[in-house]
Short mmCIF file of C-alpha atoms in Angstrom, two decimals:
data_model
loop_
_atom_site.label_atom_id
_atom_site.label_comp_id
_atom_site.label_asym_id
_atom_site.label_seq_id
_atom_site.Cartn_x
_atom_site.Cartn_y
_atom_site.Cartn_z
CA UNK A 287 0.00 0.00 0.00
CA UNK A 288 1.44 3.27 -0.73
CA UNK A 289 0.77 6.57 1.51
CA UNK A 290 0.14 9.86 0.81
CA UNK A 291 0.82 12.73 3.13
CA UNK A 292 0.45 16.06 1.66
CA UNK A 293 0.43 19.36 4.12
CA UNK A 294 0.51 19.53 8.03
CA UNK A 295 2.79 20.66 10.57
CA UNK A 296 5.07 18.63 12.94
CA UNK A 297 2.00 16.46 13.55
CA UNK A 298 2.21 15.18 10.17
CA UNK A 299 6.16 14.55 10.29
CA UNK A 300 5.76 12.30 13.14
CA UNK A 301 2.93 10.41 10.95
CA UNK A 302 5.34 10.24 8.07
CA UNK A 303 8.42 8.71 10.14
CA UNK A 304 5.68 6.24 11.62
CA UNK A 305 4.16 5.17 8.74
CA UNK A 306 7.72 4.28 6.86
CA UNK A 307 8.81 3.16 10.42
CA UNK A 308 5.89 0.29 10.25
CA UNK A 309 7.30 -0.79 7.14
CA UNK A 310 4.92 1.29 4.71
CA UNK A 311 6.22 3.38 1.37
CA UNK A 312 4.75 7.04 1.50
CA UNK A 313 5.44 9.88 -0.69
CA UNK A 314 4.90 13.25 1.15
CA UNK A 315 4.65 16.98 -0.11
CA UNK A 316 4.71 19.77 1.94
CA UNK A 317 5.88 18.29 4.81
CA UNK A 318 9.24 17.96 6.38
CA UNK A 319 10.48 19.41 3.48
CA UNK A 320 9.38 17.05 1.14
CA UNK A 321 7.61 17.50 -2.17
CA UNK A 322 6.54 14.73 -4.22
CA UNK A 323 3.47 16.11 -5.22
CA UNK A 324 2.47 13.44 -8.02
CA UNK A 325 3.14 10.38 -6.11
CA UNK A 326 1.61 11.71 -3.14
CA UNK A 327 -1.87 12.84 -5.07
CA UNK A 328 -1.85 9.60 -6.79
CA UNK A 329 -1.59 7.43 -3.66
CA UNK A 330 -4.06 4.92 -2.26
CA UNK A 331 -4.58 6.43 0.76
CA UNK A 332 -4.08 10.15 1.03
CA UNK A 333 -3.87 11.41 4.36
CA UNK A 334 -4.51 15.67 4.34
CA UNK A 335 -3.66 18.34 7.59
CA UNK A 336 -4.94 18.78 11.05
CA UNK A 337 -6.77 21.07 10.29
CA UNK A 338 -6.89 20.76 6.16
CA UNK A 339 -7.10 24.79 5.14
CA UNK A 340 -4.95 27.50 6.76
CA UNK A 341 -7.89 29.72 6.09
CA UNK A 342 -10.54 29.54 3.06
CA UNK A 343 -9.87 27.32 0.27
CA UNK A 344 -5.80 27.47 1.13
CA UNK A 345 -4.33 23.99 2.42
CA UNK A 346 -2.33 24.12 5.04
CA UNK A 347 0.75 22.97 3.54
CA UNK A 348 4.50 24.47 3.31
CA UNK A 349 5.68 25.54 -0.13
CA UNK A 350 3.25 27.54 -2.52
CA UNK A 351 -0.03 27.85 -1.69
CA UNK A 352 -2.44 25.21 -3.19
CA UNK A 353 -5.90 25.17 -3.00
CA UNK A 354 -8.56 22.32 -1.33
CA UNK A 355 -10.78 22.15 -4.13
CA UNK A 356 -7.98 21.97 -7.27
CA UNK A 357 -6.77 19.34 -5.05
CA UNK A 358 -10.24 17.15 -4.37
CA UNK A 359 -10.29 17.79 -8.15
CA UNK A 360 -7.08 15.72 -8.85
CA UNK A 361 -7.98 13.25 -7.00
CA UNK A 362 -9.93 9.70 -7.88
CA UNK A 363 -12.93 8.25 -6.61
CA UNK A 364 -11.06 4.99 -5.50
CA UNK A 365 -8.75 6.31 -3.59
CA UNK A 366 -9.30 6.91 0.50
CA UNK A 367 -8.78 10.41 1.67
CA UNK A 368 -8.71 11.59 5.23
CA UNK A 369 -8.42 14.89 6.53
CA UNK A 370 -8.96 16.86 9.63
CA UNK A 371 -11.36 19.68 10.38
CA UNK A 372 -13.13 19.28 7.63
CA UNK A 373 -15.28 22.46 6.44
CA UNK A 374 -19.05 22.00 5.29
CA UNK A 375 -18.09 23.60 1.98
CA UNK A 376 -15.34 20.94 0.89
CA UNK A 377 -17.45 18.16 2.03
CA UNK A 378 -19.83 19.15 -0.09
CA UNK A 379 -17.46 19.48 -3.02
CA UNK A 380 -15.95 16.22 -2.42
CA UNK A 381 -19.39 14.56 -2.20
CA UNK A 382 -20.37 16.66 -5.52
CA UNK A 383 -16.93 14.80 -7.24
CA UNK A 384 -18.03 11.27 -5.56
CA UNK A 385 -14.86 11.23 -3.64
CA UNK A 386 -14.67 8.79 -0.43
CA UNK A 387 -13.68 11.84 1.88
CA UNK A 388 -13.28 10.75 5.72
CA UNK A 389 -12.67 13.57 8.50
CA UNK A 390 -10.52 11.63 11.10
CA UNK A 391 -10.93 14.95 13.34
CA UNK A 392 -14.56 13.87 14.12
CA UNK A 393 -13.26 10.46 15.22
CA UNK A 394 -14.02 10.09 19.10
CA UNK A 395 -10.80 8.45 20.35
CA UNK A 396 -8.89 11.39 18.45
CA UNK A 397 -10.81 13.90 19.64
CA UNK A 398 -10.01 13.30 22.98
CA UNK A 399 -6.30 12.20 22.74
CA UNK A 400 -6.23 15.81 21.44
CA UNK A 401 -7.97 17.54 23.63
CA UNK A 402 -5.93 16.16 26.83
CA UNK A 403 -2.65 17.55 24.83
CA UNK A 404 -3.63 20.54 24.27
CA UNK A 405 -5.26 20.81 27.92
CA UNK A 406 -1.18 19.58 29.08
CA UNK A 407 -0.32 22.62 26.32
CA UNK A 408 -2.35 25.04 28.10
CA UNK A 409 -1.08 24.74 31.16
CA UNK A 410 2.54 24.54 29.49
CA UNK A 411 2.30 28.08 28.34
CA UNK A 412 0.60 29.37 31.39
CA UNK A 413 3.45 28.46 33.50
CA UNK A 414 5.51 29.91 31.13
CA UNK A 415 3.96 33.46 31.00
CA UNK A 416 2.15 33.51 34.45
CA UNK A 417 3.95 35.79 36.65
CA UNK A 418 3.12 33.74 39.96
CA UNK A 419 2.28 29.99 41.09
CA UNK A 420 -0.69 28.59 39.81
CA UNK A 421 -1.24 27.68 43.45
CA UNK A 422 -3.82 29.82 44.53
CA UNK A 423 -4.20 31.53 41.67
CA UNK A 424 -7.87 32.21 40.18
CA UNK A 425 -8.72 30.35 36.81
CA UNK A 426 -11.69 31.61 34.17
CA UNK A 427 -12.22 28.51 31.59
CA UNK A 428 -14.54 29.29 28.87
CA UNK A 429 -16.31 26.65 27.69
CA UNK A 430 -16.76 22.80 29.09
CA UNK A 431 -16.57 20.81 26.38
CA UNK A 432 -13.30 18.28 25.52
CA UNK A 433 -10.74 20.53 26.43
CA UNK A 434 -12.75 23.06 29.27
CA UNK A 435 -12.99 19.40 31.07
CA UNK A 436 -9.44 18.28 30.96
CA UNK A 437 -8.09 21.42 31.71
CA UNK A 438 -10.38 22.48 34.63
CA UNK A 439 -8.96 19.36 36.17
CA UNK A 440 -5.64 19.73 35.39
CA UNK A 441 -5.52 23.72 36.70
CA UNK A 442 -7.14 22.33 39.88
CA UNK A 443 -4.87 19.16 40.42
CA UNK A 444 -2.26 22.10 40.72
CA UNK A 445 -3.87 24.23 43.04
CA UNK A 446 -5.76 26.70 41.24
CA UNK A 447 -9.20 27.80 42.21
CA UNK A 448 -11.26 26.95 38.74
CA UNK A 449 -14.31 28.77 37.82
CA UNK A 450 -15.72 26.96 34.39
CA UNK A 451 -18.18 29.29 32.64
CA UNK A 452 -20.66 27.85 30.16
CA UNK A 453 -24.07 27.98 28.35
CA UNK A 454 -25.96 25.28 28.42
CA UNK A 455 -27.54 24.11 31.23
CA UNK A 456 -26.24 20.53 31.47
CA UNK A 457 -22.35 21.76 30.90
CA UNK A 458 -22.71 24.12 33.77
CA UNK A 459 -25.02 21.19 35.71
CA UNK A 460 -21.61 18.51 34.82
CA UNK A 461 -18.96 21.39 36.04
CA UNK A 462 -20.78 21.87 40.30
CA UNK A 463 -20.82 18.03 39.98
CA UNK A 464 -17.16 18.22 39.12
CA UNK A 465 -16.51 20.58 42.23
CA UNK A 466 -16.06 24.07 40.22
CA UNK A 467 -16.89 27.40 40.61
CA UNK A 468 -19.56 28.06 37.66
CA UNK A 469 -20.70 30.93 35.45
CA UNK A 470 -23.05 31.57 32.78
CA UNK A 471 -20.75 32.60 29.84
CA UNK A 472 -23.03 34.87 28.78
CA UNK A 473 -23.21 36.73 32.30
CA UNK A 474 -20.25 37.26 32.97
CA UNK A 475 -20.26 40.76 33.15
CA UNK A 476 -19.22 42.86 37.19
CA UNK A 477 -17.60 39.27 38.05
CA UNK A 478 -14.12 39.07 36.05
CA UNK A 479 -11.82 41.58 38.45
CA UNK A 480 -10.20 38.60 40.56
CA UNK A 481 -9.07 36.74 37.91
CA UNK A 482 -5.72 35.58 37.42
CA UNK A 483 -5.93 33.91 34.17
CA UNK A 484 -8.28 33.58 31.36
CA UNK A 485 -8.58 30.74 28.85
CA UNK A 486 -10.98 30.18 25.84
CA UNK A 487 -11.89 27.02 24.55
CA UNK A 488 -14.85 28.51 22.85
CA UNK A 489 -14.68 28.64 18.68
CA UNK A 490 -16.49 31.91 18.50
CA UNK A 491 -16.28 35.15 20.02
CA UNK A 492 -17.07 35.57 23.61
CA UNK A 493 -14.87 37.62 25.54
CA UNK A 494 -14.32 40.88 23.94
CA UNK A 495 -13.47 44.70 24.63
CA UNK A 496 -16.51 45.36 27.36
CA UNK A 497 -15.05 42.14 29.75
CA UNK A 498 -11.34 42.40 29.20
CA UNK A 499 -11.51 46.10 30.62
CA UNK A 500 -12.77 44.42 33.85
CA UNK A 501 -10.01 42.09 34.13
CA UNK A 502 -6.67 42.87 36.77
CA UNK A 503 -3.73 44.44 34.69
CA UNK A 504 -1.52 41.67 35.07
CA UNK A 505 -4.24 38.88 34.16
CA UNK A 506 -3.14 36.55 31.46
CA UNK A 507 -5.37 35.35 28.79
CA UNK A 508 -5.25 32.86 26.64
CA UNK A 509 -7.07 31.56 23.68
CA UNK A 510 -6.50 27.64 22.47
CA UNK A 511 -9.66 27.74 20.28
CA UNK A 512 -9.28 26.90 16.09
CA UNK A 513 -11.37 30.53 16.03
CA UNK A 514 -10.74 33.35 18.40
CA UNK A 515 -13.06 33.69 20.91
CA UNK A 516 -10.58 36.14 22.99
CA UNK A 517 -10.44 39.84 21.07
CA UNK A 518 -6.85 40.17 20.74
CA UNK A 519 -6.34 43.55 19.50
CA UNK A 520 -8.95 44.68 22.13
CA UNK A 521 -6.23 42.63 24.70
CA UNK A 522 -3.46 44.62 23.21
CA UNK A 523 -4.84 47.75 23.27
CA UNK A 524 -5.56 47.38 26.98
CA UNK A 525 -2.29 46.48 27.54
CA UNK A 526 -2.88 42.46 28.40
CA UNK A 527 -0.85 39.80 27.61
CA UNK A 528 -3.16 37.50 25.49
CA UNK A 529 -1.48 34.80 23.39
CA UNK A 530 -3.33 33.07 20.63
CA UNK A 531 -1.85 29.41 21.16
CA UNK A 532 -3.72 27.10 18.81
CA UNK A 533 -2.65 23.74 17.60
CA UNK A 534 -0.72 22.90 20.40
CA UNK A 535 -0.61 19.63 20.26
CA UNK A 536 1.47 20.10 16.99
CA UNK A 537 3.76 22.53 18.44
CA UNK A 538 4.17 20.99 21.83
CA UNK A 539 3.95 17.28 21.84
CA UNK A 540 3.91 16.24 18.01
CA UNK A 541 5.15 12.20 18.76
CA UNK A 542 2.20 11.86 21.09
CA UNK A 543 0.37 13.79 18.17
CA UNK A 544 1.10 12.00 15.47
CA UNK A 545 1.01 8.76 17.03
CA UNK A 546 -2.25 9.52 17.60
CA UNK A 547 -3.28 10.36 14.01
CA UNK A 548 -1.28 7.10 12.75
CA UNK A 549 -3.58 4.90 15.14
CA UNK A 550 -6.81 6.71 14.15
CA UNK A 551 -5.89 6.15 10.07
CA UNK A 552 -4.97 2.38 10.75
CA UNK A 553 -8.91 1.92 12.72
CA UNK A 554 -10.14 3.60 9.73
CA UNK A 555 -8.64 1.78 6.59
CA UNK A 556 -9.63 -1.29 8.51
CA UNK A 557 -13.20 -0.10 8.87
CA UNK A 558 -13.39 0.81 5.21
CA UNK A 559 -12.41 -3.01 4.62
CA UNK A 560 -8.70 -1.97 2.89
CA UNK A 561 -6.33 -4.64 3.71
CA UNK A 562 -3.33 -2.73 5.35
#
């Protein structure tokens, strides 16, 4: 069976070295520095980026910039593709060309293997900007899904005091069982001044201008959602440190990463009956 990996970040380099290190021949462009475009296109199983577009139609790929849909239309209706993060429009286009298009991102056991690294991540770069202990310190964690979860329990395993805000009912219902401190996400408003750090986990905007002014100068905020739900350049104008840290599984821990990814691919060429 021959691989394809086209596009990714360190993520995908791990994937590549596994896949050849299990004994498998895989052509690769636009990743670690690789750029066998044909072969890779023309592969049985082509294997696209976590997530597949930098923004729009662009693929998130080193090298010139190529777009998702010339690329769906190169490709053949026997092959297997997977890719990550998927977007409603090139689902639709690959359905429109027939294509056998599977988004490994929306696979449960990845899911989750990513959100506990990039809950580890999280607390990685708050211990790296926080000017204090995280002992004692008071945590805001927007959103309770995946990662809000993981990393409420991580930022209270070290001593901070965790206050997980949400919307829904049942996510807010889930966090007093868990032992936190709860908010409504969209009340937040007169509470935010003790705050030590902010993070969002939320893929839309949630925290802008009117609730960063209430937060302490030194506060540190930080965003790990795919969108920003943090306003940055609000954050900057007020003088707050606010880092947009995204993807940090790939930056941070890509073996665990990738390894990851390789397993997921392997469940799924088996489920699609391909003999590996």
């Amino acid at each position: 069976m021959l691989f394809g990996i086209i596009g990714g970040d360190r993520r995908q380099e791990e994937l590549l070295a596994l896949l050849r290190r299990d004994g498998y021949t895989v052509a690769a462009c636009g990743v670690a520095g690789e750029m066998d475009w044909d072969a890779a296109v023309a592969a049985e199983v082509v294997i696209l980026p976590l997530p597949l577009c930098k923004e729009g139609d662009t693929l998130n790929i080193e090298g010139p910039r190529r777009g998702a849909g010339a690329l769906f239309r190169q490709l053949r209706r026997d092959q297997l593709i997977l890719a990550g993060q998927v977007k409603p429009a090139q689902a639709a286009l690959a359905a429109e060309l027939d294509l056998k298009l599977v988004d490994y991102f929306r696979r449960e056991e990845l899911t989750v293997a990513n959100a506990a690294a990039t809950a580890e991540g999280t607390v990685q770069v708050i211990l790296e900007r926080l000017e204090r202990s995280l002992l004692g310190s008071r945590c805001l964690v927007l959103g309770f899904g995946r990662i809000g979860k993981l990393l409420c329990h991580r930022l209270t395993a070290m001593g901070a005091h965790v206050t997980a805000a949400a919307r829904r009912p049942e996510s807010l219902a889930w966090a007093r069982a868990y032992g936190y401190e709860t908010a409504d996400i969209g009340r937040l408003e007169g509470n935010l001044g003790a705050f030590d750090v902010v993070v969002n986990t939320v893929p839309e905007p949630v925290f802008g201008a009117d609730r960063l002014r209430e937060l302490k100068p030194k506060c540190l905020c930080v965003d790990v959602a795919s969108v920003q739900g943090i306003d940055l350049s609000a954050a900057e104008a007020l003088g707050l440190e606010c880092i947009w840290a995204r993807g940090l599984p790939g930056k941070l821990m890509p073996k665990t990463a990738g390894a990851v990814i390789r397993d997921t691919v392997y469940t799924i060429i088996k489920e699609q009956g391909v003999i590996l």
